[in-house]
Coordinates of C-alpha atoms in Angstrom, one line a residue:
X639 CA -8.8 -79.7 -5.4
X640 CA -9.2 -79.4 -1.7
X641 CA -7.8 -76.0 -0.5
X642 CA -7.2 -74.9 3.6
X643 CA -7.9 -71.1 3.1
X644 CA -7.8 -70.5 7.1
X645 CA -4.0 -72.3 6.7
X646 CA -3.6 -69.9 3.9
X647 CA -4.3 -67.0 6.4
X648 CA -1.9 -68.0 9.3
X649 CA 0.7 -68.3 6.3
X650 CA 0.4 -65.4 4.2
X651 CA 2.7 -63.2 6.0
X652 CA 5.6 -65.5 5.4
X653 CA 5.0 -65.5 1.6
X654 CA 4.3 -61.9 1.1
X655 CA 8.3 -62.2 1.5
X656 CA 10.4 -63.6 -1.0
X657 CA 12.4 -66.7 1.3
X658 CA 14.7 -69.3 -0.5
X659 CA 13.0 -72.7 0.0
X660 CA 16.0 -75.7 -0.3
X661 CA 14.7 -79.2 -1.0
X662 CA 15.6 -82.6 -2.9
X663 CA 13.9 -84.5 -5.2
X664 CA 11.9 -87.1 -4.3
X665 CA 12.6 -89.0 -7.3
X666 CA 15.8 -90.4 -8.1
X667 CA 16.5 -90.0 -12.0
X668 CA 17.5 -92.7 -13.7
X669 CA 21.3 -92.3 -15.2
X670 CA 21.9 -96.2 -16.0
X671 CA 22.8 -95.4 -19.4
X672 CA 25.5 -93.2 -18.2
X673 CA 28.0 -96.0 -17.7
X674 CA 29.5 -95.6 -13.8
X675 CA 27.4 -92.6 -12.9
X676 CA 26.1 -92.9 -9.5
X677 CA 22.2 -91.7 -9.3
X678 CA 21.3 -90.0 -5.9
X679 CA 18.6 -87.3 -5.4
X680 CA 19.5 -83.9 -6.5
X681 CA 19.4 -80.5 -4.8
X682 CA 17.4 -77.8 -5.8
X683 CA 15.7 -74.6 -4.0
X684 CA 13.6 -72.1 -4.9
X685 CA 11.4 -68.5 -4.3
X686 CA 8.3 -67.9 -4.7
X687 CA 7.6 -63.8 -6.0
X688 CA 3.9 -63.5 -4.9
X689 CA 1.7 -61.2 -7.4
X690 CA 1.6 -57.4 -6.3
X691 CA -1.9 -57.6 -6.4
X692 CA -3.5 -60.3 -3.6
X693 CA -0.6 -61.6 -2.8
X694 CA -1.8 -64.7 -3.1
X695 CA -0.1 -67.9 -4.6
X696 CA -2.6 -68.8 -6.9
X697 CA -1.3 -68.5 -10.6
X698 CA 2.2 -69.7 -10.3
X699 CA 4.5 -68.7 -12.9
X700 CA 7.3 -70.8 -12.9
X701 CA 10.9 -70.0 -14.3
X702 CA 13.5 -72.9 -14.8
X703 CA 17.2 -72.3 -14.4
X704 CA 19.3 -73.0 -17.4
X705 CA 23.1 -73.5 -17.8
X706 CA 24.8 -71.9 -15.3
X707 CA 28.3 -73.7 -14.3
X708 CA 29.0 -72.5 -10.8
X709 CA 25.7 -71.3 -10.0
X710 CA 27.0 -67.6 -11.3
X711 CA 23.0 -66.0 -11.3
X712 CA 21.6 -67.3 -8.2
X713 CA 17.8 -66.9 -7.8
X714 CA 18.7 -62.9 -7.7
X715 CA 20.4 -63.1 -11.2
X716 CA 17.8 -65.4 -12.3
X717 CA 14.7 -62.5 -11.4
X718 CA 17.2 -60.1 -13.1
X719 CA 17.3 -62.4 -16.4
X720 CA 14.1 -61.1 -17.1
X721 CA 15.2 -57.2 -17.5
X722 CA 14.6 -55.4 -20.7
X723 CA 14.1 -51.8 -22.3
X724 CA 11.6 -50.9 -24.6
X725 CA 9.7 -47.7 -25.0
X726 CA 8.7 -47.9 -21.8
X727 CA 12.0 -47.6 -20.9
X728 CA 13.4 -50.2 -18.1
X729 CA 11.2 -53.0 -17.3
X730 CA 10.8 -56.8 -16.3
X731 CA 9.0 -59.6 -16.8
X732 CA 8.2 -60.9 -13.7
X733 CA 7.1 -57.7 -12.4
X734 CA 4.8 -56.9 -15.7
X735 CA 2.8 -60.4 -15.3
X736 CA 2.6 -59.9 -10.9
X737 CA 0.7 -56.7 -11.7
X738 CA -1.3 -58.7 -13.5
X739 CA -2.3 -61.1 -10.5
X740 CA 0.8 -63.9 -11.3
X741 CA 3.4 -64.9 -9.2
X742 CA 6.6 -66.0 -10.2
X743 CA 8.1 -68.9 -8.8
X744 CA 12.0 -69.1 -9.6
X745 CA 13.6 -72.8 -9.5
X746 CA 17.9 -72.5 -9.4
X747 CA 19.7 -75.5 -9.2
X748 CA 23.1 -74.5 -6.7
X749 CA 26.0 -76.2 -6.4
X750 CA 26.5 -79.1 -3.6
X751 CA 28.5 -81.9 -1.7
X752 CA 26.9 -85.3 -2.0
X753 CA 28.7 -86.0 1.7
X754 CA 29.8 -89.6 2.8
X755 CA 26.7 -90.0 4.4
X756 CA 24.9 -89.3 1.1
X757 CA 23.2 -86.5 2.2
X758 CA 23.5 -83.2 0.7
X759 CA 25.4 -80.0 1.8
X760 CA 25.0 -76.4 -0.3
X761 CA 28.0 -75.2 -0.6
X762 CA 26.3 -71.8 0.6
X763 CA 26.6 -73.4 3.6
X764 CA 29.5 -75.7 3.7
X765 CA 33.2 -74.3 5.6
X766 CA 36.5 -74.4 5.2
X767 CA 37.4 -76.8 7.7
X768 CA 41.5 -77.5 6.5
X769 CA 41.3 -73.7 6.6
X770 CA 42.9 -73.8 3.0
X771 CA 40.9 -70.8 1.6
X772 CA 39.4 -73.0 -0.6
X773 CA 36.0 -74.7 -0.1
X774 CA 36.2 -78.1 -2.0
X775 CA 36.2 -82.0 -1.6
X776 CA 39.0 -81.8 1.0
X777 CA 36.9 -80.0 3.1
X778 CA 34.4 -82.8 3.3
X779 CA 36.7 -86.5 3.3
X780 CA 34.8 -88.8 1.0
X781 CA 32.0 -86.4 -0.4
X782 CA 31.5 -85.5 -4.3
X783 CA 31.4 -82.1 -5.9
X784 CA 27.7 -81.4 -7.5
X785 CA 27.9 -78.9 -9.7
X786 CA 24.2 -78.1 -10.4
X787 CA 23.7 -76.0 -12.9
X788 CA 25.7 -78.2 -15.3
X789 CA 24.8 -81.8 -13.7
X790 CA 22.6 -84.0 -15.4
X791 CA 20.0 -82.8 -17.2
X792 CA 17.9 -85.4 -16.2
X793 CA 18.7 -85.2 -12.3
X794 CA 17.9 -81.3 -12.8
X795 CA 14.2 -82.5 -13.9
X796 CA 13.3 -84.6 -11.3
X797 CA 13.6 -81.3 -8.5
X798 CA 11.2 -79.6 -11.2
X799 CA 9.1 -82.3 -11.2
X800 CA 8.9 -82.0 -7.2
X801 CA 8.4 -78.3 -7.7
X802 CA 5.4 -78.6 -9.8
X803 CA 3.9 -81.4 -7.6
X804 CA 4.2 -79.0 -4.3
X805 CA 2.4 -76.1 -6.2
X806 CA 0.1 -78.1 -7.2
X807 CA -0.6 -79.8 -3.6
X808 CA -1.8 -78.7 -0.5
X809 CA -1.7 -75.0 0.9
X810 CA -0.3 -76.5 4.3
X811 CA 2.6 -78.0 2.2
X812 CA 3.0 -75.1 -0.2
X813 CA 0.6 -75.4 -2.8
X814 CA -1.5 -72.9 -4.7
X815 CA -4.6 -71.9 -3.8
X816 CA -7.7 -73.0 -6.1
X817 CA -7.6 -74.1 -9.4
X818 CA -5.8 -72.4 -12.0
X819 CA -3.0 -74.4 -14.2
X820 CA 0.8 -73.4 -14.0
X821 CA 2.6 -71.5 -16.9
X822 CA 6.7 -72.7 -17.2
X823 CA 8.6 -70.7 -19.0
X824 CA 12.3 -72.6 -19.7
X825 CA 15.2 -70.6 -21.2
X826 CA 18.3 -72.2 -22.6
X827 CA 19.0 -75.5 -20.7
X828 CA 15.6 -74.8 -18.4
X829 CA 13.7 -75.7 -21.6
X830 CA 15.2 -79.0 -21.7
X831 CA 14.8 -79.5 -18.2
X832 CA 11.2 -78.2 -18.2
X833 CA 10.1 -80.8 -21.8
X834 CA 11.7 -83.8 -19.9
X835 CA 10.1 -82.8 -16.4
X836 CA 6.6 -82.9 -18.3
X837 CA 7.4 -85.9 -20.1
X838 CA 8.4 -87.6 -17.7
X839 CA 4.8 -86.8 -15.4
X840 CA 2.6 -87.3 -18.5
X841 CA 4.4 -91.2 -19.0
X842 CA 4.0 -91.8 -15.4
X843 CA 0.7 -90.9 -15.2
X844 CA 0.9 -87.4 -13.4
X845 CA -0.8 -84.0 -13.7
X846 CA 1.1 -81.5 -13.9
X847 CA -1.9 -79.1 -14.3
X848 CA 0.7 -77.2 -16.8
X849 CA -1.5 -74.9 -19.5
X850 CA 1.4 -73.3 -21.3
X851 CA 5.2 -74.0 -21.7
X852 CA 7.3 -71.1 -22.3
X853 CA 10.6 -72.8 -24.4
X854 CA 12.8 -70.1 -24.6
X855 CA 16.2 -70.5 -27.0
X856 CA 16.4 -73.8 -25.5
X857 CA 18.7 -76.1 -27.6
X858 CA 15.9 -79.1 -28.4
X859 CA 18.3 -79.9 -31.3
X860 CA 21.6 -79.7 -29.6
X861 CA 24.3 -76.5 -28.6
X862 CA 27.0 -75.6 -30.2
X863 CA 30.7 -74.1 -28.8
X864 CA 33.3 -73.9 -32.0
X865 CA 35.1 -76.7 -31.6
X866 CA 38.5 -74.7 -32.1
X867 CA 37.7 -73.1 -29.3
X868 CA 36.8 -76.3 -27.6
X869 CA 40.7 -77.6 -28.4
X870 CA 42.3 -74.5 -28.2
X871 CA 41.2 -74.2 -24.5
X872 CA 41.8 -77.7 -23.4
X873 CA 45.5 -78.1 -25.3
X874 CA 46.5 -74.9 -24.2
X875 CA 45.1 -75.5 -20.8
X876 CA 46.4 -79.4 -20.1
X877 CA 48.7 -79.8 -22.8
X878 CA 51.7 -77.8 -22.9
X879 CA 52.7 -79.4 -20.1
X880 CA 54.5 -77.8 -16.9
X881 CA 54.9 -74.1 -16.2
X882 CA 53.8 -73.6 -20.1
X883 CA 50.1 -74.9 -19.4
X884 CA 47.6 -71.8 -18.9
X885 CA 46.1 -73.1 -15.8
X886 CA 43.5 -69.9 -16.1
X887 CA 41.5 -71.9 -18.8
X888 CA 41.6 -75.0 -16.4
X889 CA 38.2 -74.3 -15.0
X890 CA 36.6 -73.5 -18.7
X891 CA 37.4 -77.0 -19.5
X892 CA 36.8 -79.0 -16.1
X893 CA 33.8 -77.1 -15.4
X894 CA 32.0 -76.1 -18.6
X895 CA 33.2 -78.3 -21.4
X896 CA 33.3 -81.2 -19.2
X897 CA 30.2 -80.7 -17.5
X898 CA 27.6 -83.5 -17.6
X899 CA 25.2 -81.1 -19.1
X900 CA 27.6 -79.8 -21.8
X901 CA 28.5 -83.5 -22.7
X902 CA 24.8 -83.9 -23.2
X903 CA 24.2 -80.8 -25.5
X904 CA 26.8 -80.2 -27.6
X905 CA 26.3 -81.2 -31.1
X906 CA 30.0 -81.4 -31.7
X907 CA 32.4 -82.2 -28.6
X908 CA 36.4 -82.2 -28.6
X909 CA 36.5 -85.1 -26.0
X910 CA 34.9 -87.7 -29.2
X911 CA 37.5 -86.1 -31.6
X912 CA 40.6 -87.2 -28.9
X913 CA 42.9 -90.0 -30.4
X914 CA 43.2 -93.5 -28.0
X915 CA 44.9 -92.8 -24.4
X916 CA 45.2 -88.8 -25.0
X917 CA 43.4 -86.2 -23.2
X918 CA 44.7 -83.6 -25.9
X919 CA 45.3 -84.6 -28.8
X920 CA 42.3 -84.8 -31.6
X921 CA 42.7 -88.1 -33.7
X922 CA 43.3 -86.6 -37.7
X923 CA 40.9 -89.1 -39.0
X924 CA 38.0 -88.0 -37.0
X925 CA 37.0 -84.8 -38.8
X926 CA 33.0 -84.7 -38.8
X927 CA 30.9 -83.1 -36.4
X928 CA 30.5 -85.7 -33.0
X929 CA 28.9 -85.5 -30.2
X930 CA 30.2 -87.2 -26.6
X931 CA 28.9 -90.1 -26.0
X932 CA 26.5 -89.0 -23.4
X933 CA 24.3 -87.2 -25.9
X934 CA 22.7 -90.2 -27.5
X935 CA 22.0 -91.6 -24.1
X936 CA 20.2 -87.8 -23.1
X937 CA 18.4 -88.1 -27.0
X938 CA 16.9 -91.4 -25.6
X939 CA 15.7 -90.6 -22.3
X940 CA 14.0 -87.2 -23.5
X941 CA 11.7 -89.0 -25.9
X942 CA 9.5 -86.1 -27.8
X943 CA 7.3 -82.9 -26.4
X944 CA 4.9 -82.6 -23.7
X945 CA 1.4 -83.1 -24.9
X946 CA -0.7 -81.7 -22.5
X947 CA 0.4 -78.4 -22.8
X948 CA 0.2 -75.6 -25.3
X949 CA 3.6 -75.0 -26.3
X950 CA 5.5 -72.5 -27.6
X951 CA 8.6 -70.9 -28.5
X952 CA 11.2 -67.9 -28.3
X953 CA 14.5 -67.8 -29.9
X954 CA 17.0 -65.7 -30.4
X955 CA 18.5 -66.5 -33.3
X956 CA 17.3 -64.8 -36.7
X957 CA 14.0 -67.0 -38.3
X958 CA 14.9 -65.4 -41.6
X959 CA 18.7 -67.0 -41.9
X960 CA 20.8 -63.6 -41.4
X961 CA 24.5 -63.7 -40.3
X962 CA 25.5 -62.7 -37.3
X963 CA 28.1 -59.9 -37.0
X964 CA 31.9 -60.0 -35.9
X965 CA 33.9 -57.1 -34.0
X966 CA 34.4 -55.4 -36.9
X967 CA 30.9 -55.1 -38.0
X968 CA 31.4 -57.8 -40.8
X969 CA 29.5 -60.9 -41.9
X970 CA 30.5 -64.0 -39.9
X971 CA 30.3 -66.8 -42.4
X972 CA 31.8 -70.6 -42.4
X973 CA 35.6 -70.7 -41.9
X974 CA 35.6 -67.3 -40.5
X975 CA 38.9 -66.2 -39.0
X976 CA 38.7 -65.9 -35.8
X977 CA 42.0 -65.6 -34.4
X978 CA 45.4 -65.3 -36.2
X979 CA 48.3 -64.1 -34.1
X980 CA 52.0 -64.5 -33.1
X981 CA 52.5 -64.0 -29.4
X982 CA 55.8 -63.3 -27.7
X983 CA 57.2 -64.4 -24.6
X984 CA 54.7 -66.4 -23.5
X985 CA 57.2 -68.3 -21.4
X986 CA 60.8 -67.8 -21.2
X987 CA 62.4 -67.0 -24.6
X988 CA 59.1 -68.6 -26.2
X989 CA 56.5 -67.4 -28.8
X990 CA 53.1 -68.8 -29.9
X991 CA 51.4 -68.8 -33.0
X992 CA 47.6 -69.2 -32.5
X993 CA 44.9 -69.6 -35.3
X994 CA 41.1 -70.2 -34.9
X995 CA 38.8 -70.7 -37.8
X996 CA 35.1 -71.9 -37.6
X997 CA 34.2 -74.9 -39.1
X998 CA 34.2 -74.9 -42.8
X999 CA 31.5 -74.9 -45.8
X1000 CA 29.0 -77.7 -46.8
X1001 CA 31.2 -80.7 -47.9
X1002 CA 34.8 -79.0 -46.9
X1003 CA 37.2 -80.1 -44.8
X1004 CA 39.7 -77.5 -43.5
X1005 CA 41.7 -76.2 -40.4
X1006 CA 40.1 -74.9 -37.3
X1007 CA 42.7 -74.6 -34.5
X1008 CA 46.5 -74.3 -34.8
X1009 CA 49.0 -74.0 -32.3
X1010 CA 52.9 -73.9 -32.7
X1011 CA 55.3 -73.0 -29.8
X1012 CA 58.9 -71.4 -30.7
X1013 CA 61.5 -71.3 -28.5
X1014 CA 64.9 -69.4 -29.2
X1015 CA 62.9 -68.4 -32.8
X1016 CA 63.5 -71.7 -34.3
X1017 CA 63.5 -74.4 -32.0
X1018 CA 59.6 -76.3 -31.7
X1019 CA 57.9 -77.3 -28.9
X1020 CA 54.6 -77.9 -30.1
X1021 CA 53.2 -77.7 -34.3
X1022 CA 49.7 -78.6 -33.7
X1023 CA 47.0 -78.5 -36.7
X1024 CA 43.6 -79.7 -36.2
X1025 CA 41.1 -79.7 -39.4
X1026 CA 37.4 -80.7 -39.6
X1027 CA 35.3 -81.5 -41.9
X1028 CA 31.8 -80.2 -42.7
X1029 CA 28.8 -83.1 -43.6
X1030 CA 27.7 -83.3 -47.2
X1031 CA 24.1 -81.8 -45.9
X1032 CA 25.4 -78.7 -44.5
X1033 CA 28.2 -76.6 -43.4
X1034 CA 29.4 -76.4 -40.4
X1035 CA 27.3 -74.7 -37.5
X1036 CA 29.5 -72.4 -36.3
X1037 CA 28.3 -69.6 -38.4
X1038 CA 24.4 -70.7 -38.6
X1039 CA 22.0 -68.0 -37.3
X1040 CA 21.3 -68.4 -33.9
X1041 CA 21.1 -67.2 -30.3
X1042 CA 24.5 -65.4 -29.9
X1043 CA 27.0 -66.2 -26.7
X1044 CA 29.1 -64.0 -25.6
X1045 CA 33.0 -64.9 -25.7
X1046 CA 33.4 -63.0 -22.3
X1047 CA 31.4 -65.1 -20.5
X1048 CA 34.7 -67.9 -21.6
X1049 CA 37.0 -65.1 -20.7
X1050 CA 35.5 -63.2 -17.5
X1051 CA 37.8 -63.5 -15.1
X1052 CA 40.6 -64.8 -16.9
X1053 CA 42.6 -61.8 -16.6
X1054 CA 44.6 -59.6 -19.1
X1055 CA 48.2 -60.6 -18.9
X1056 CA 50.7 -63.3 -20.3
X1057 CA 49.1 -65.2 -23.3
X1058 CA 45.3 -65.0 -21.7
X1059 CA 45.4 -61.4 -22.4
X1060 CA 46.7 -61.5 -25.8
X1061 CA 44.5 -64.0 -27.1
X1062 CA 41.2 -62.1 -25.8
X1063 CA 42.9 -58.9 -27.4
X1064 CA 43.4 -60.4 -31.1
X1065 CA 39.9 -62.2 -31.0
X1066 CA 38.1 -61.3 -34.1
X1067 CA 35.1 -62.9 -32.9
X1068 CA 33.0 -61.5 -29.9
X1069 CA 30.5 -63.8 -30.0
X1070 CA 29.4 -67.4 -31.8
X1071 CA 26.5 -69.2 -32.4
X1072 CA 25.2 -71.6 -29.1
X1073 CA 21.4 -72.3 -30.0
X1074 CA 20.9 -72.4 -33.8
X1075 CA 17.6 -71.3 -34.8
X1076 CA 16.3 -74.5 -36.4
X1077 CA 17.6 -76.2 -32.9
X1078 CA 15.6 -73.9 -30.5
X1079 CA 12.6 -74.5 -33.0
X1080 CA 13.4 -78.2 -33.3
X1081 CA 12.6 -78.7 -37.1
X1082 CA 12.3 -82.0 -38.0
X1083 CA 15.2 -83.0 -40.4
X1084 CA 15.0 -85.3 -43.4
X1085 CA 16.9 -87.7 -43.4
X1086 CA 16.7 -88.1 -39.8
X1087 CA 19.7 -86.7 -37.7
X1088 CA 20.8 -84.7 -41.1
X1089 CA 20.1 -81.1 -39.6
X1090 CA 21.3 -78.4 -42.0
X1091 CA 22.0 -75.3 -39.6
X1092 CA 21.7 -73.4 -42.4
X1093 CA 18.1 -74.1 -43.4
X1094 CA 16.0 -71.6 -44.8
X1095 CA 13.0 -71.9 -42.0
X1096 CA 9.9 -71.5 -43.6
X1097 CA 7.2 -72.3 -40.9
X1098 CA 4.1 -70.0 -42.4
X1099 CA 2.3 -68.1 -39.9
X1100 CA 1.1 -69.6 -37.1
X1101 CA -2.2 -67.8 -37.6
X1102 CA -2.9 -69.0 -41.0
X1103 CA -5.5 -71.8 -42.0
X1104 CA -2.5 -73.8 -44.6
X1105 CA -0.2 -76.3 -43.6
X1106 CA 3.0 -74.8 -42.4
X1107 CA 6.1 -75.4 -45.1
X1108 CA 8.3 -77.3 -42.0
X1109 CA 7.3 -79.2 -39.0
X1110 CA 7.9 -78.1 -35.3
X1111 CA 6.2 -79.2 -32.3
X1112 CA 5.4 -75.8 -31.3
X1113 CA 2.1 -74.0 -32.0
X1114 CA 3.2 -70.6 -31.8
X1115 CA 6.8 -68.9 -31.9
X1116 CA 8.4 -65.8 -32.1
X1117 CA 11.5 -65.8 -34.4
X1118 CA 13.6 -62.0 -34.6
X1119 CA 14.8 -61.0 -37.8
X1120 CA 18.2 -60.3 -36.6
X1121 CA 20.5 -62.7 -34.1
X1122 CA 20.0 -61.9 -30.7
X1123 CA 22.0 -62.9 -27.2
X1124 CA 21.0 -65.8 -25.7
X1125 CA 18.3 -65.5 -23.7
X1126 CA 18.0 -61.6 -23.9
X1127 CA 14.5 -60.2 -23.6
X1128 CA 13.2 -57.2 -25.8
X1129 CA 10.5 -55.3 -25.8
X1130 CA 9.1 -57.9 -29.4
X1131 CA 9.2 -61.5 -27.2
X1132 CA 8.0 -60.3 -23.9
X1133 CA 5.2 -58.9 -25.7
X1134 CA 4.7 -62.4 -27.4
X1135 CA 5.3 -64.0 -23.9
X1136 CA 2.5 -61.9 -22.7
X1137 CA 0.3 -62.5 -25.0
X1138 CA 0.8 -66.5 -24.3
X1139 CA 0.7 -65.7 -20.5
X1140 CA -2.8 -63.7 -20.9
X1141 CA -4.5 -64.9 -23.7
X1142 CA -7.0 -62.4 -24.5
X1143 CA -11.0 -63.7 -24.3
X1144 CA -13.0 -63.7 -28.0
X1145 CA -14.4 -60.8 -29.0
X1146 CA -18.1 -60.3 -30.4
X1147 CA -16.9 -59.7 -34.1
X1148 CA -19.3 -61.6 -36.4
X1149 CA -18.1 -64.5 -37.5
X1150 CA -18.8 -63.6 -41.2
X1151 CA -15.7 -61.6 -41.4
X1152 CA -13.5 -64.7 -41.0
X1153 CA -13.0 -67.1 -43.6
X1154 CA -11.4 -69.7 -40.8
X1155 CA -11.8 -70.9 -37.2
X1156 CA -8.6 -72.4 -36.0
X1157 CA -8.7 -74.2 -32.1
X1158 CA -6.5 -72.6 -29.8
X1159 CA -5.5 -74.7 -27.3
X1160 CA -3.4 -77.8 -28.2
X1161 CA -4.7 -80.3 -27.2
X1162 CA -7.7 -79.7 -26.0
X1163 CA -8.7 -80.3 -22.4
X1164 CA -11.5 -79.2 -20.1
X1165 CA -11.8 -75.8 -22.0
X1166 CA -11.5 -74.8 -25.9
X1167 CA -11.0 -71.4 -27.0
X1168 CA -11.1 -70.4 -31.1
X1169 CA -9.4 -67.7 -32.6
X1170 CA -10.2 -66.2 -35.8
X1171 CA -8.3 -66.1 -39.2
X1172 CA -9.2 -62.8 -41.0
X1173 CA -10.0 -62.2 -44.8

């Protein structure tokens, strides 16, 4: 590739600073399975972290945004997503690998007006021009709300795709200098984003010059939120009608639950559990696990794994099937308690009687979210029960190992008075399961689409010469013993990270010490490297 070096030299003072670059994709994703969504070009923007070495962009690093409703992290946030302690004390990753000559380029994906004119506004930059307070639609007659972080997963791609084509273009237009292929590392939704921006290039014909993807407790097999929760929140918020409705879990609901991107990942979603004409109330004879609608259409366009990479992959959750903990220290297990409380004056002369459980055991059907409203002691307003059923091939995958999400991040915000504040205070439950192991390692199930979250994973070592005992598409993995928060770095997976990163070169150990060679890369493309399997 053709590189302008005395370009490079007139620009380097701009890039040893860190600036936000904003852009939109070039490519328009296709949504037409998405019945009524309209496809426009998405908004993206991004920083490139030049090594503390040259500083010189020339071995981009590039990190993928993941969910984030509301653009919470920002590129900032998203630099600080790679903190961790270890015995070292303090550290982070993207400072450890631009020591070592890398640079780290950060791709967010902010929230945005799609204006009347169809062009796109960041909301950074938009104004409150009714002078409401409030920056929103009304501000901008005609224009759309884009809330990027949890818009289409496929729309989301499409700016990485433009990302990876720039880097990998001129220097005048922002491209790296020489030759060295990019490393993309994707946590949580980011490694959705990143597989279908790779697929996507290697269908259509286009390098990506990627060596290594980085999928990091991304939900290949789908997410999960406890689908108590998931009623609880949108009855309570929308359904008690008038003065009664707890408006503070409005925005949960609008802009997480019903998010394009959580409609696309969820394994199990209350809006396909709603009866005919309601937008509360779950139908009784729909008690299985179901996702919305939108998730076959995303299963479809994602097709399989990128195979011009080496790819890998972090979780969170435990590889060894361990139970994850509740507040009191105890083992959470199907049809855990979660919540079981009589609240008083929640509204004039009213009480409320709130129950959460987690989805039952293998082949069980039983409640998950109750709700009855008192007023004057005896008098009901609302006696809701909602049950669910677990499939016959595993139980239900609320209590499956996995990365760990933490309930604040639901109720951050939310205050601590009226029935919000109770409910927080009586939770049982600090965190739940939202990336099952065997979904950020995407095992293959048998039959197909029959995934038991409870599956003992048994994947050998990567490093051995027999066949592993399951099937992933990844290579090499790092699995922790115990459940994790999502997307939290420790001293163990950055040090596997690194080691994927910067490979180190073949020693001069005779080769009579080894009973096996194994190839390295997968697959194999200019270069092949061995590594050794030891008696």
């Amino acid at each position: 590739m053709k590189k302008h070096y005395i370009l490079l030299l007139l620009i380097l003072p701009f890039l040893g600073h860190a600036q936000t670059i904003e852009f939109e994709s070039a490519i328009t994703a296709d949504l037409s399975g998405y019945n009524g969504i309209t496809e426009f070009a998405g908004l993206g923007e991004y920083e490139i972290f030049l090594d503390t070495d040259t500083g010189i962009l020339d071995k981009p690093i590039i990190l993928v945004d993941g969910f984030d409703p509301g653009d919470t992290r920002t590129i900032s946030g998203l630099y600080d997503l790679l903190d961790f302690s270890g015995s070292e004390g303090d550290q982070n990753l993207a400072d450890l690998v631009r020591a070592e000559g890398f640079d780290m380029v950060i791709l967010n994906f902010p929230s945005y007006f799609r204006l009347s004119d169809n062009t796109l506004l960041n909301i950074d930059d938009a104004t409150d021009n009714n002078s409401d307070t409030i920056i929103d639609e009304a501000d901008y007659p005609g224009s759309t709300f884009v809330n990027g972080g949890a818009d289409f997963i496929e729309r989301n791609s499409m700016l990485l795709v433009d990302l990876i084509n720039t880097l990998n273009g001129p220097v005048e237009q922002g491209g790296k200098v020489g030759d060295e292929e990019l490393v993309i590392i994707g946590p949580s939704m980011g490694g959705l984003i990143s597989r279908f921006a790779l697929n996507y290039m290697e269908n259509e014909s286009l390098d990506h010059e990627t060596r290594l993807w980085i999928s990091f407790d991304s939900p290949h097999l789908g997410a999960n939120v406890p689908l108590g929760f998931q009623h609880q929140f949108n009855f309570l918020g929308f359904g008690l009608g008038g003065d009664l409705n707890v408006v503070e879990l409005q925005p949960v609901v609008n802009g997480l639950l019903k998010s394009s991107a959580a409609r696309q990942m969820l394994v199990d979603h209350f809006e396909a559990h709603l009866a005919v004409g309601s937008d509360v109330n779950f139908d009784p004879t729909k008690l299985l696990p179901e996702a919305h609608p939108y998730r076959d259409v995303f299963l479809g366009n994602i097709g399989g794994y990128p195979q011009n990479t080496r790819n890998v992959s972090m979780i969170n959750g435990s590889g060894i099937g361990s139970p994850y903990q509740s507040a009191m220290g105890t083992d959470v297990t199907p049809g855990f308690s979660v919540i079981d409380d009589t609240f008083q004056n929640v509204g004039p002369s009213t009480d409320a009687t709130i129950q959460i459980n987690l989805t039952p055991s293998i082949n069980t059907t039983a409640q998950i979210s109750k709700i009855n409203v008192v007023f004057l002691g005896f008098i009901n307003i609302f006696d809701i029960e909602i049950d669910a059923q677990a499939p016959v091939f595993s139980s239900g995958v609320d209590a499956a190992s996995g990365g760990l999400f933490d309930i604040g991040g639901f109720t951050e915000g939310l205050g601590t008075e009226g029935l919000v504040g109770q409910f927080i205070g009586a939770l049982q439950l600090d965190k739940f399961n939202f990336i099952p192991s065997v979904s950020a390692m995407a095992l293959n199930s048998d039959p197909v689409g029959e995934i038991n979250w409870f599956h003992d994973i048994n994947l050998g070592d990567p490093g051995s010469s027999g066949d592993t005992l399951n099937e992933t598409p990844f290579v090499n993995w790092y699995m922790p013993d115990d459940n994790e928060n999502h997307v939290e770095l420790t001293e163990q997976n950055v040090a596997f990270a690194l080691s994927e990163i910067m490979p180190e070169t073949l020693s001069n150990v005779e080769f009579e010490n080894f009973v096996n060679l194994k190839i390295e890369k997968n697959p194999i493309d200019n270069d092949s490297y061995l590594f050794s399997l030891a008696k």
